[in-house]
Coordinates of C-alpha atoms in Angstrom, one line a residue:
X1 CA -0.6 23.9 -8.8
X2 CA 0.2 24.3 -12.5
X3 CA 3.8 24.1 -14.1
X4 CA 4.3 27.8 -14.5
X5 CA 3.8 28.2 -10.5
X6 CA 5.7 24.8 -9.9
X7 CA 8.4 25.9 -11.8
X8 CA 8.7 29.4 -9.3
X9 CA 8.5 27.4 -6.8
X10 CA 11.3 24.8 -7.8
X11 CA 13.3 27.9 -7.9
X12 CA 12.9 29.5 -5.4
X13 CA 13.6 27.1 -2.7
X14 CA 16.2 25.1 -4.6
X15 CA 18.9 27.3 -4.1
X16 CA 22.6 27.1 -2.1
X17 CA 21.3 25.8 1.2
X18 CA 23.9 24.5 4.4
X19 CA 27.5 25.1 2.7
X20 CA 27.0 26.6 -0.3
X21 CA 26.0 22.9 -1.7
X22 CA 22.7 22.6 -3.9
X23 CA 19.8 21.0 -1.3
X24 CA 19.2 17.3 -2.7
X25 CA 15.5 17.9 -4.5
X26 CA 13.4 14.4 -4.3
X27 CA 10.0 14.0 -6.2
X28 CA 7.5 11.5 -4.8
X29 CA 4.6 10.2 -6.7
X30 CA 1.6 8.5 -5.7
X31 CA -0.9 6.6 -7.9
X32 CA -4.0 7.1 -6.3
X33 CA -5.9 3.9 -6.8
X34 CA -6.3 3.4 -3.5
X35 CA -5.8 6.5 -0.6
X36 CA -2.7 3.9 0.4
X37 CA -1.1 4.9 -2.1
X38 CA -0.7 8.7 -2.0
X39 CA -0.5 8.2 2.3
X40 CA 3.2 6.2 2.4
X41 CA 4.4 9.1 -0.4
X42 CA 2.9 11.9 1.6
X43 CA 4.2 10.4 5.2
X44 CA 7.8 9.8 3.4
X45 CA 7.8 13.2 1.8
X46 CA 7.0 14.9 5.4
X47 CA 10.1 13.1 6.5
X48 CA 12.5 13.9 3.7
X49 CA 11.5 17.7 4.3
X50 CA 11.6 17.7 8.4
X51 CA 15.3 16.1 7.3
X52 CA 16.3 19.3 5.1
X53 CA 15.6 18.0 1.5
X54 CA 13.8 19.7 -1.1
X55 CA 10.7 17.9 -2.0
X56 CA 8.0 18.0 -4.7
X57 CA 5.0 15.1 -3.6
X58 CA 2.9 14.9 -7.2
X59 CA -0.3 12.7 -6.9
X60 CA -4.2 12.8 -7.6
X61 CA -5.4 15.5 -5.2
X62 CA -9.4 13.3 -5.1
X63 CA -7.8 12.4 -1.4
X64 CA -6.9 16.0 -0.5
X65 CA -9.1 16.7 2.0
X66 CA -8.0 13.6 4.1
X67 CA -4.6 13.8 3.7
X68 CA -4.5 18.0 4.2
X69 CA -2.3 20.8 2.9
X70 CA 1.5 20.3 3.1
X71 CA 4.3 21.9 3.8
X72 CA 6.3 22.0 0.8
X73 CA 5.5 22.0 -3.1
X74 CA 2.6 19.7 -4.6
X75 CA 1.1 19.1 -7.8
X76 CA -1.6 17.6 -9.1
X77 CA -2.0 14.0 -10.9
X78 CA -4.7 13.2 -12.9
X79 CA -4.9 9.4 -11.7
X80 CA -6.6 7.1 -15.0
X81 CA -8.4 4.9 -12.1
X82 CA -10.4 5.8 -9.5
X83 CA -10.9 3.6 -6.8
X84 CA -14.3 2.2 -7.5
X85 CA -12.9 0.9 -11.3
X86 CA -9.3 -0.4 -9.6
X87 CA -11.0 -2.4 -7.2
X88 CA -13.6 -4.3 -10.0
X89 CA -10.2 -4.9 -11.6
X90 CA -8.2 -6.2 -9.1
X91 CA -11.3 -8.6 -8.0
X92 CA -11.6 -10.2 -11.8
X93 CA -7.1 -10.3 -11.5
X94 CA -7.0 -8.4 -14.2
X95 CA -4.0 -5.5 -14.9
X96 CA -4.6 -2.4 -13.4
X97 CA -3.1 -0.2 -16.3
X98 CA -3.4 -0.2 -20.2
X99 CA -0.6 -0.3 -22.7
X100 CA -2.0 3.1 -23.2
X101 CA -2.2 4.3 -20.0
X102 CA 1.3 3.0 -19.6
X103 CA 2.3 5.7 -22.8
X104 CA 0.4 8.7 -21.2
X105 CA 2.1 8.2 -17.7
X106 CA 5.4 7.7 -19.0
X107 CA 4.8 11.3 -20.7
X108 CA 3.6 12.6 -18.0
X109 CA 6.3 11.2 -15.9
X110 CA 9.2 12.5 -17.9
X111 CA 7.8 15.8 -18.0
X112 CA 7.5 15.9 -14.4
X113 CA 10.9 14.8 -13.8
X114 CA 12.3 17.7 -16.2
X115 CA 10.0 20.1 -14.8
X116 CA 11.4 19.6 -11.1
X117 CA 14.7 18.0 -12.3
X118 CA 15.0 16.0 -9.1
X119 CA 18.1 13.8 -8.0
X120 CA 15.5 11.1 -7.0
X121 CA 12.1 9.8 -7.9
X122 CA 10.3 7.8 -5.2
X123 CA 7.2 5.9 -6.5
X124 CA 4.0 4.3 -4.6
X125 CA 2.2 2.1 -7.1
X126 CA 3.0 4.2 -9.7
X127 CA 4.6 1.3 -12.4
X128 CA 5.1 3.7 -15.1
X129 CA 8.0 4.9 -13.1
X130 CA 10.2 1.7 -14.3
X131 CA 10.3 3.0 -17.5
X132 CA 10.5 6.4 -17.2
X133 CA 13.0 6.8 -14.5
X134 CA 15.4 5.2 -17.4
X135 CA 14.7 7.3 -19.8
X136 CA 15.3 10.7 -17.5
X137 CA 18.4 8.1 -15.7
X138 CA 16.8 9.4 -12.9
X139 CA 17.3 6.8 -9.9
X140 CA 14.0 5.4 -9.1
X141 CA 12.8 4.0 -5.5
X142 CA 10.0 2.2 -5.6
X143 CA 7.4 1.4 -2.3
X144 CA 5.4 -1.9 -2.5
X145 CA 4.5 -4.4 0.1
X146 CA 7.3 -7.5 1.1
X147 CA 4.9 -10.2 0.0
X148 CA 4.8 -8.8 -3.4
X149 CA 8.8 -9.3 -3.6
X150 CA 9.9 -11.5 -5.9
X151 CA 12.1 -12.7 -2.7
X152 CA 8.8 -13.5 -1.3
X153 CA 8.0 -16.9 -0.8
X154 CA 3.9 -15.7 0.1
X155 CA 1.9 -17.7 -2.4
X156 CA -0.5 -15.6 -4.2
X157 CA -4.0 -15.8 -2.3
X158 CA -7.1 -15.2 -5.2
X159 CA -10.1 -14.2 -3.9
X160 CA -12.2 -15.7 -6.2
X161 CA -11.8 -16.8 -10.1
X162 CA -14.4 -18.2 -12.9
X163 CA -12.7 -21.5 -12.1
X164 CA -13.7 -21.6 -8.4
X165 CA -17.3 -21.3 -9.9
X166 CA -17.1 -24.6 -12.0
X167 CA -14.1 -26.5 -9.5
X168 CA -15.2 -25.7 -6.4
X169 CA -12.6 -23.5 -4.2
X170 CA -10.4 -26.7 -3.6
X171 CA -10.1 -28.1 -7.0
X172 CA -9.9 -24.6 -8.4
X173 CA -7.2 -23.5 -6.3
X174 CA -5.1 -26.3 -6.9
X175 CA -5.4 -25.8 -10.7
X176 CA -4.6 -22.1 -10.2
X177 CA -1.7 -22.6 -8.5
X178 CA -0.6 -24.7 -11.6
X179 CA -1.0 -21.7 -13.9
X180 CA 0.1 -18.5 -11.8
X181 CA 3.1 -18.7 -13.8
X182 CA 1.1 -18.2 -17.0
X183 CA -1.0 -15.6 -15.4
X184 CA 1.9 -13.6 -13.9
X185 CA 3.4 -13.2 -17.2
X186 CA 0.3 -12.1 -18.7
X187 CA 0.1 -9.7 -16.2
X188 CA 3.1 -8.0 -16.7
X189 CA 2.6 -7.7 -20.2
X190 CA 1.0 -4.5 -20.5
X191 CA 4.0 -2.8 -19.0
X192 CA 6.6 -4.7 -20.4
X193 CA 4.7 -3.5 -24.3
X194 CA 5.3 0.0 -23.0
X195 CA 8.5 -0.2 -22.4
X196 CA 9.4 -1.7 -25.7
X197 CA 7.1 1.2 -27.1
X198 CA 9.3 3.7 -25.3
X199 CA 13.3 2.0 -26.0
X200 CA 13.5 0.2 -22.9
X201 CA 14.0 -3.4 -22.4
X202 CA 11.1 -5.4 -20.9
X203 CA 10.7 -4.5 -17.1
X204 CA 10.0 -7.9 -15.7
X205 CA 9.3 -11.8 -16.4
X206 CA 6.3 -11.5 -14.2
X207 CA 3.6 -9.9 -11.5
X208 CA 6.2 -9.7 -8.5
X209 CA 9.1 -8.8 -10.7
X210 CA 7.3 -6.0 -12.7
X211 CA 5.4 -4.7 -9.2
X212 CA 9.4 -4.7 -7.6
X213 CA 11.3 -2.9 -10.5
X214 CA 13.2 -0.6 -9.8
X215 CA 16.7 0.8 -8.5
X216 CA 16.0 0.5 -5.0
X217 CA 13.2 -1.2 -3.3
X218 CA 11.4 -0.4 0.0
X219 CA 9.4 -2.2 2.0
X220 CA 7.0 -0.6 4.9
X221 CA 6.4 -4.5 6.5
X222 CA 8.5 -5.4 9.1
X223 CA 10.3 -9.3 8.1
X224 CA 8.8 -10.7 11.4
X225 CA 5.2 -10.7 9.9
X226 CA 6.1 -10.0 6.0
X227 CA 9.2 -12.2 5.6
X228 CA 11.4 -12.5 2.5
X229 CA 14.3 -15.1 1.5
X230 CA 17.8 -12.5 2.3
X231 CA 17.8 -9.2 -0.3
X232 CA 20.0 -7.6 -2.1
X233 CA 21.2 -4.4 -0.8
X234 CA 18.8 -2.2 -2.6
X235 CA 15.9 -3.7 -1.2
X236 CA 14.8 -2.2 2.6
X237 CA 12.5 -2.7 4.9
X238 CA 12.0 0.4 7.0
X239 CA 8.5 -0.7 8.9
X240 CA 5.1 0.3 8.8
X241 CA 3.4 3.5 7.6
X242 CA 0.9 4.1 9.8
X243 CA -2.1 7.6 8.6
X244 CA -4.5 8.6 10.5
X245 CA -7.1 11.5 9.0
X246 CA -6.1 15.2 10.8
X247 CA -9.9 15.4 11.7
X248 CA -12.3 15.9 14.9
X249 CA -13.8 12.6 15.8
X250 CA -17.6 12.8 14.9
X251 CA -19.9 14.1 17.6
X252 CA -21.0 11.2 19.1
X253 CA -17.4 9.9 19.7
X254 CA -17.6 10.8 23.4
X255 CA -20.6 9.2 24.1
X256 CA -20.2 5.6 22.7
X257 CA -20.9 3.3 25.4
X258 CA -17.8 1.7 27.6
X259 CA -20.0 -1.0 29.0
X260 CA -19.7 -3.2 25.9
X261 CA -16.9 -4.3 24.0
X262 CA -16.2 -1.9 20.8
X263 CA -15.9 -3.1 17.3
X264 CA -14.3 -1.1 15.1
X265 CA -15.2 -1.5 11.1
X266 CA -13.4 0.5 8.0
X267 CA -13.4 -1.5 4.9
X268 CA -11.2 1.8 3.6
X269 CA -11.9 3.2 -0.2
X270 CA -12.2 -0.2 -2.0
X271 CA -14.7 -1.1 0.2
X272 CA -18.6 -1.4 -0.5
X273 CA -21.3 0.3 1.3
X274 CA -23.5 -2.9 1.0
X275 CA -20.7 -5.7 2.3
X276 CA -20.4 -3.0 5.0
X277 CA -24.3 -2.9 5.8
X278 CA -23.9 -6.8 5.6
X279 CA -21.2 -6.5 8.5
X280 CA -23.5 -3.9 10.7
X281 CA -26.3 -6.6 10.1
X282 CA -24.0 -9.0 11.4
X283 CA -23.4 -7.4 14.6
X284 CA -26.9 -5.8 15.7
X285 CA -27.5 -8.8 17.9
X286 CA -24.3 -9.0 19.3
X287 CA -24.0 -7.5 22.7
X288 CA -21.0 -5.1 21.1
X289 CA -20.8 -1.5 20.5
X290 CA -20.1 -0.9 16.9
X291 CA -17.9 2.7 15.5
X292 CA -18.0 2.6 11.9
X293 CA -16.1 4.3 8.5
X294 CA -17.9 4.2 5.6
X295 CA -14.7 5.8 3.6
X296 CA -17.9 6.4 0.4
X297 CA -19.3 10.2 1.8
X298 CA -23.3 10.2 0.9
X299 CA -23.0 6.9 1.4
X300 CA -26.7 5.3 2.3
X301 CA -27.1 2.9 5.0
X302 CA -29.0 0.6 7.1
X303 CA -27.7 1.8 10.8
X304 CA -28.7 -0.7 13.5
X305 CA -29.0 0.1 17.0
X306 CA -25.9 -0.4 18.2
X307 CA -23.9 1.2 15.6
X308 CA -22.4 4.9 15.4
X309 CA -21.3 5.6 11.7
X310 CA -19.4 8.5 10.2
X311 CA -17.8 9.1 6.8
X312 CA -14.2 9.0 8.4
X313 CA -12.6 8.2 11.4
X314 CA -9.5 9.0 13.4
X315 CA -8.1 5.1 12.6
X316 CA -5.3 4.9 15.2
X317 CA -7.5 6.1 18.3
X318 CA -10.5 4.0 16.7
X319 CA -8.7 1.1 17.0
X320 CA -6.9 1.6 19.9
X321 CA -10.4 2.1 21.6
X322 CA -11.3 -1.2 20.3
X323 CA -11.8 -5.2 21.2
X324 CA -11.6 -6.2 17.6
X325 CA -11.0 -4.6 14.2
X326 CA -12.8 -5.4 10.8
X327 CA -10.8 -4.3 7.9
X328 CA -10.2 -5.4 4.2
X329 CA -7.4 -6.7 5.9
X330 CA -5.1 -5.2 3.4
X331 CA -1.8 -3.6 4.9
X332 CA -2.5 -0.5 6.0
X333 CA -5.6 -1.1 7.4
X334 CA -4.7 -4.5 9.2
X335 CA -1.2 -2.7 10.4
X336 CA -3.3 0.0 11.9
X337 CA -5.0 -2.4 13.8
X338 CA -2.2 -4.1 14.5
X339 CA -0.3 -1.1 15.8
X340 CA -2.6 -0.6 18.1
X341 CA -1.8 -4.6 19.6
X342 CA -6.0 -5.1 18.4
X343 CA -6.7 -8.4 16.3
X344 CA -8.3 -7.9 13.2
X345 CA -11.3 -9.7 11.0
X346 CA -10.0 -9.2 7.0
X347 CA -13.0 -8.7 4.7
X348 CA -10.9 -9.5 1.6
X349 CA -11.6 -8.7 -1.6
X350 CA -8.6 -8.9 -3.5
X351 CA -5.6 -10.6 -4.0
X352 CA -3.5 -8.6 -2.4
X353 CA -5.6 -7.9 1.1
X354 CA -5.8 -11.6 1.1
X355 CA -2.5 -12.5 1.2
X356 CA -1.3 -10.0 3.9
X357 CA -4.8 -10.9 6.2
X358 CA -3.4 -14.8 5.4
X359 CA 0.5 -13.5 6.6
X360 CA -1.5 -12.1 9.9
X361 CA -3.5 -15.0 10.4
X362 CA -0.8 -17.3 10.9
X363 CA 0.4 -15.6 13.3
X364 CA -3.2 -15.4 15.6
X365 CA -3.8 -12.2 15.6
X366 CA -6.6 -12.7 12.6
X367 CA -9.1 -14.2 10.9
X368 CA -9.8 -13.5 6.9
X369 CA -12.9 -14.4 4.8
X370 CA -13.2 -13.7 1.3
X371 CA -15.7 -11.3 0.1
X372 CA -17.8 -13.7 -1.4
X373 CA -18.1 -15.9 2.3
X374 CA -19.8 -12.9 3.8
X375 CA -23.5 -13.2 5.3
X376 CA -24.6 -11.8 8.2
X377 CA -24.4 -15.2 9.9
X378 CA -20.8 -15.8 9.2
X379 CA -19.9 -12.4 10.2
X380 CA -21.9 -12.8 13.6
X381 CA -20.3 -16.5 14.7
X382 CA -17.0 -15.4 13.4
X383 CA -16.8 -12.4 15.8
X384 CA -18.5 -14.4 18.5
X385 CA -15.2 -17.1 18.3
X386 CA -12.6 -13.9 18.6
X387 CA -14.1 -12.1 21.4
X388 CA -14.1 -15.0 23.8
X389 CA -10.7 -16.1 22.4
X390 CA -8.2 -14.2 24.5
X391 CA -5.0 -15.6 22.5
X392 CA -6.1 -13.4 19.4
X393 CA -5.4 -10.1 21.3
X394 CA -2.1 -11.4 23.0
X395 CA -1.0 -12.5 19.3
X396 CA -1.6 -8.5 18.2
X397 CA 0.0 -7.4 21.2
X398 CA 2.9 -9.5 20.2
X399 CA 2.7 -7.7 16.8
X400 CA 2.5 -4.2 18.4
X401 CA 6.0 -4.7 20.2
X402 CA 7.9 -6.6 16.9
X403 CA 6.0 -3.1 14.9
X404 CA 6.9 -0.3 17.6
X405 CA 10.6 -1.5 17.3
X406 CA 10.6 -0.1 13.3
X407 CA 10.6 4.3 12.8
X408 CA 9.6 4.1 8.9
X409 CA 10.3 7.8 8.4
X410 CA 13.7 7.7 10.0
X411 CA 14.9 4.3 8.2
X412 CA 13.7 5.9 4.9
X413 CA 16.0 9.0 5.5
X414 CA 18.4 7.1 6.4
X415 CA 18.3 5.1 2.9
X416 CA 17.6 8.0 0.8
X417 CA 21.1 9.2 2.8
X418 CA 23.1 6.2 1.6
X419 CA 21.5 6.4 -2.1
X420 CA 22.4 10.2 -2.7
X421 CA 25.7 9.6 -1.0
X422 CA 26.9 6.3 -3.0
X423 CA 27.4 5.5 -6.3
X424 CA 24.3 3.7 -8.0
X425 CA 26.5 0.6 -8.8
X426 CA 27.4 0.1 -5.5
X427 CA 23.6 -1.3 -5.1
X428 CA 21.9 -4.0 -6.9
X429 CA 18.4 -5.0 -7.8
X430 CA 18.9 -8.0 -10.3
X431 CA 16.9 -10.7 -9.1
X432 CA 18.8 -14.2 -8.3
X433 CA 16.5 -16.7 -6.3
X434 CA 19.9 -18.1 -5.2
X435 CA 22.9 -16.2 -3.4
X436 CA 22.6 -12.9 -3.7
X437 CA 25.3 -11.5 -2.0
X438 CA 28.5 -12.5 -3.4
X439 CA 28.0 -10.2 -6.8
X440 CA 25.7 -7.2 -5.3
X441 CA 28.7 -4.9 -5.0
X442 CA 29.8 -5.5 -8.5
X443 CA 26.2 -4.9 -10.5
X444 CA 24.7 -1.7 -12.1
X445 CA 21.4 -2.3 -11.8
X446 CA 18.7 -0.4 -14.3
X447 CA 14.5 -0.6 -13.3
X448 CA 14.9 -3.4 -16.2
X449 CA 17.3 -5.1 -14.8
X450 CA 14.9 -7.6 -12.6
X451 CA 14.0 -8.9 -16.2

């Protein structure tokens, strides 16, 4: 949609609506390095509108055609990195976004935000938001994962790292751990430059700061798996955001065998076509029934015997179908699974999948290896161990109760509801790894204020 029809649109349905009061108008952005991250906005943004608010959901539309029309105003996102080039970055732990890519978005941002003029600007990996939301003094909410809260006591989990080459994993690890400080802050560093560059104070110290800036914080984890040392106010979990594709299942969905237990894989888009041949390879002598995503259309691949593959798959009814899930064992793919009370094998192959599958796995309901730890072998025993172990299963159906107690969409109206309806100051998002509480009521925050 382009501004000139935007802008109709923004008038036309943000007239007097209820009793003659002016319809709250919330604009939702999603950076679409990953389809995650345009899903929780979209989901949210169905929410806020079945709840009466005006709302504008602005993201990259290259996931269009899973995520499906809307019913209320979009516009299109040009997204700097598609998924292919976020996931090389995130495997060598470097920063997603450039100081310059930083600049352009904060542009585009603030042109956005005068364009729809919205009381509220909801962000899904879209970090430029920190810095523009102060500039418009626009309230910013901002959606990341608990474990990357800077109230998160999750250590980070690397995949893999130069050092692990020349250390070993142990030795390397160990060393790591010794300089995640130093690497944090040079992560944060291209967004903390923009902001200078743009008149606003530094965003954050380090990763988890920066990632958590913000007015208000939410958090689709639930604290039972995710947990967190108490928040401030302004931080929220609400629970999982679970998407599943609005599409027919593929025609040989009805005729995959029931005799044999079903594995389900979807490595989602940061996945690989050739780790997920490696997996299929894995399982052809395994007396299992494989269903498989390839999330990479045109994708080329060896298909054993006892595989069925498609493109996409409904996720929820795939796993719910199945004995045991093999995901990237990144959030929304391992909540899925867990959702549907099915244990899941991560295939992690970032930092970030990694330290959720490592959350799940304590808990029994998973098992995790690193990208680089796949063979066909591995895969094969690995499986093997979880089928005949029944406590993995009653783990996820342990999860699936603590998960169906949460309603995302409704706890995210609900907080949108107290934001709108409170002053900003009555909320607080400074960071203090000690008591939090006795202040909270008495701080303005600002996005830089977790500095």
């Amino acid at each position: 949609m382009g501004s000139g029809e935007a802008a109709a649109s923004r008038a036309a349905d943000s007239f007097l609506s209820g009793e003659g009061e002016m319809k709250p108008h919330i604009l939702l952005m999603g950076e679409a390095v990953t389809l995650t991250h345009v899903v929780r906005p979209a989901l949210l943004a169905d929410a806020l509108h079945a709840a009466g608010y005006g709302v504008t959901l602005a993201c990259d539309p290259r996931f269009n055609a899973l995520i499906g029309p809307r019913p209320y105003r979009t516009i299109a996102l040009k997204s700097s990195i598609d998924p292919a080039t976020s996931t090389a970055l995130l495997k060598q732990n470097q920063p997603l976004f450039s100081v310059e890519t930083f600049n352009a978005y904060v542009r585009e941002d603030v042109r956005l935000m005068r364009l729809v003029q919205p009381q509220l600007v909801v962000g899904d990996m879209r970090q430029s938001l920190a810095i523009s939301a102060q500039l418009t003094k626009v309230p910013y909410v901002n959606i990341i994962n608990a474990h990357w809260s800077p109230w998160s006591d999750e250590p980070f989990a690397l995949v893999d790292h130069p050092l692990h080459k020349v250390l070993g994993r142990d030795t390397g690890d160990r060393l790591l751990s010794l300089l995640t400080p130093l690497g944090s802050m040079m992560m944060a560093l291209p967004i903390n430059i923009a902001a200078l560059n743009n008149g606003v104070a530094p965003i954050g110290a380090g990763l988890r700061e920066t990632f958590c800036a913000g007015d208000y914080v939410v958090y689709p984890d639930i604290p039972e798996l995710s947990p967190t040392r108490p928040l401030p106010p302004n931080h929220r979990y609400i629970g999982p955001l679970d998407f599943s594709p609005q599409m027919a299942p593929p025609p040989w969905w009805d005729a995959v065998p029931g005799d044999k237990p079903v594995i389900y894989v979807n490595l989602g888009s940061s996945g690989e076509p050739a780790l997920l041949e490696a997996i299929l390879a894995g399982l052809a002598d395994l007396p299992v029934t494989v269903i498989a995503a390839t999330a990479h259309p045109g994708a080329v691949l060896e298909v054993p015997a006892n595989a069925f593959v498609a493109d996409y798959l409904p996720g929820d009814a795939a796993a719910a179908r199945a004995a045991l899930v093999i995901c990237n064992a990144g959030a929304s793919s391992g909540c899925q699974a867990l959702m549907a009370g099915t244990p899941f094998l991560g295939i992690a192959s970032n930092t970030d999948q990694l330290s959720y599958g490592t959350m799940v796995a304590k808990t029994g309901a998973a098992e995790n290896l690193r990208e680089d730890e796949v063979t066909a072998e591995r895969v094969r025993e690995t499986v093997a161990r979880m089928l005949a172990s029944p406590g993995y299963r009653e783990a996820a159906q342990c999860l699936k109760q603590d998960l169906a107690r949460y309603d995302a969409k409704a706890n995210f109206v609900a907080f949108v509801g107290d934001i709108l309806a409170a002053p900003l100051k009555a909320f607080s998002s400074e960071v203090d790894t000690g008591s939090h509480a006795e202040n909270a009521s008495t701080r303005e925050p600002t996005a830089a204020s977790l500095s």
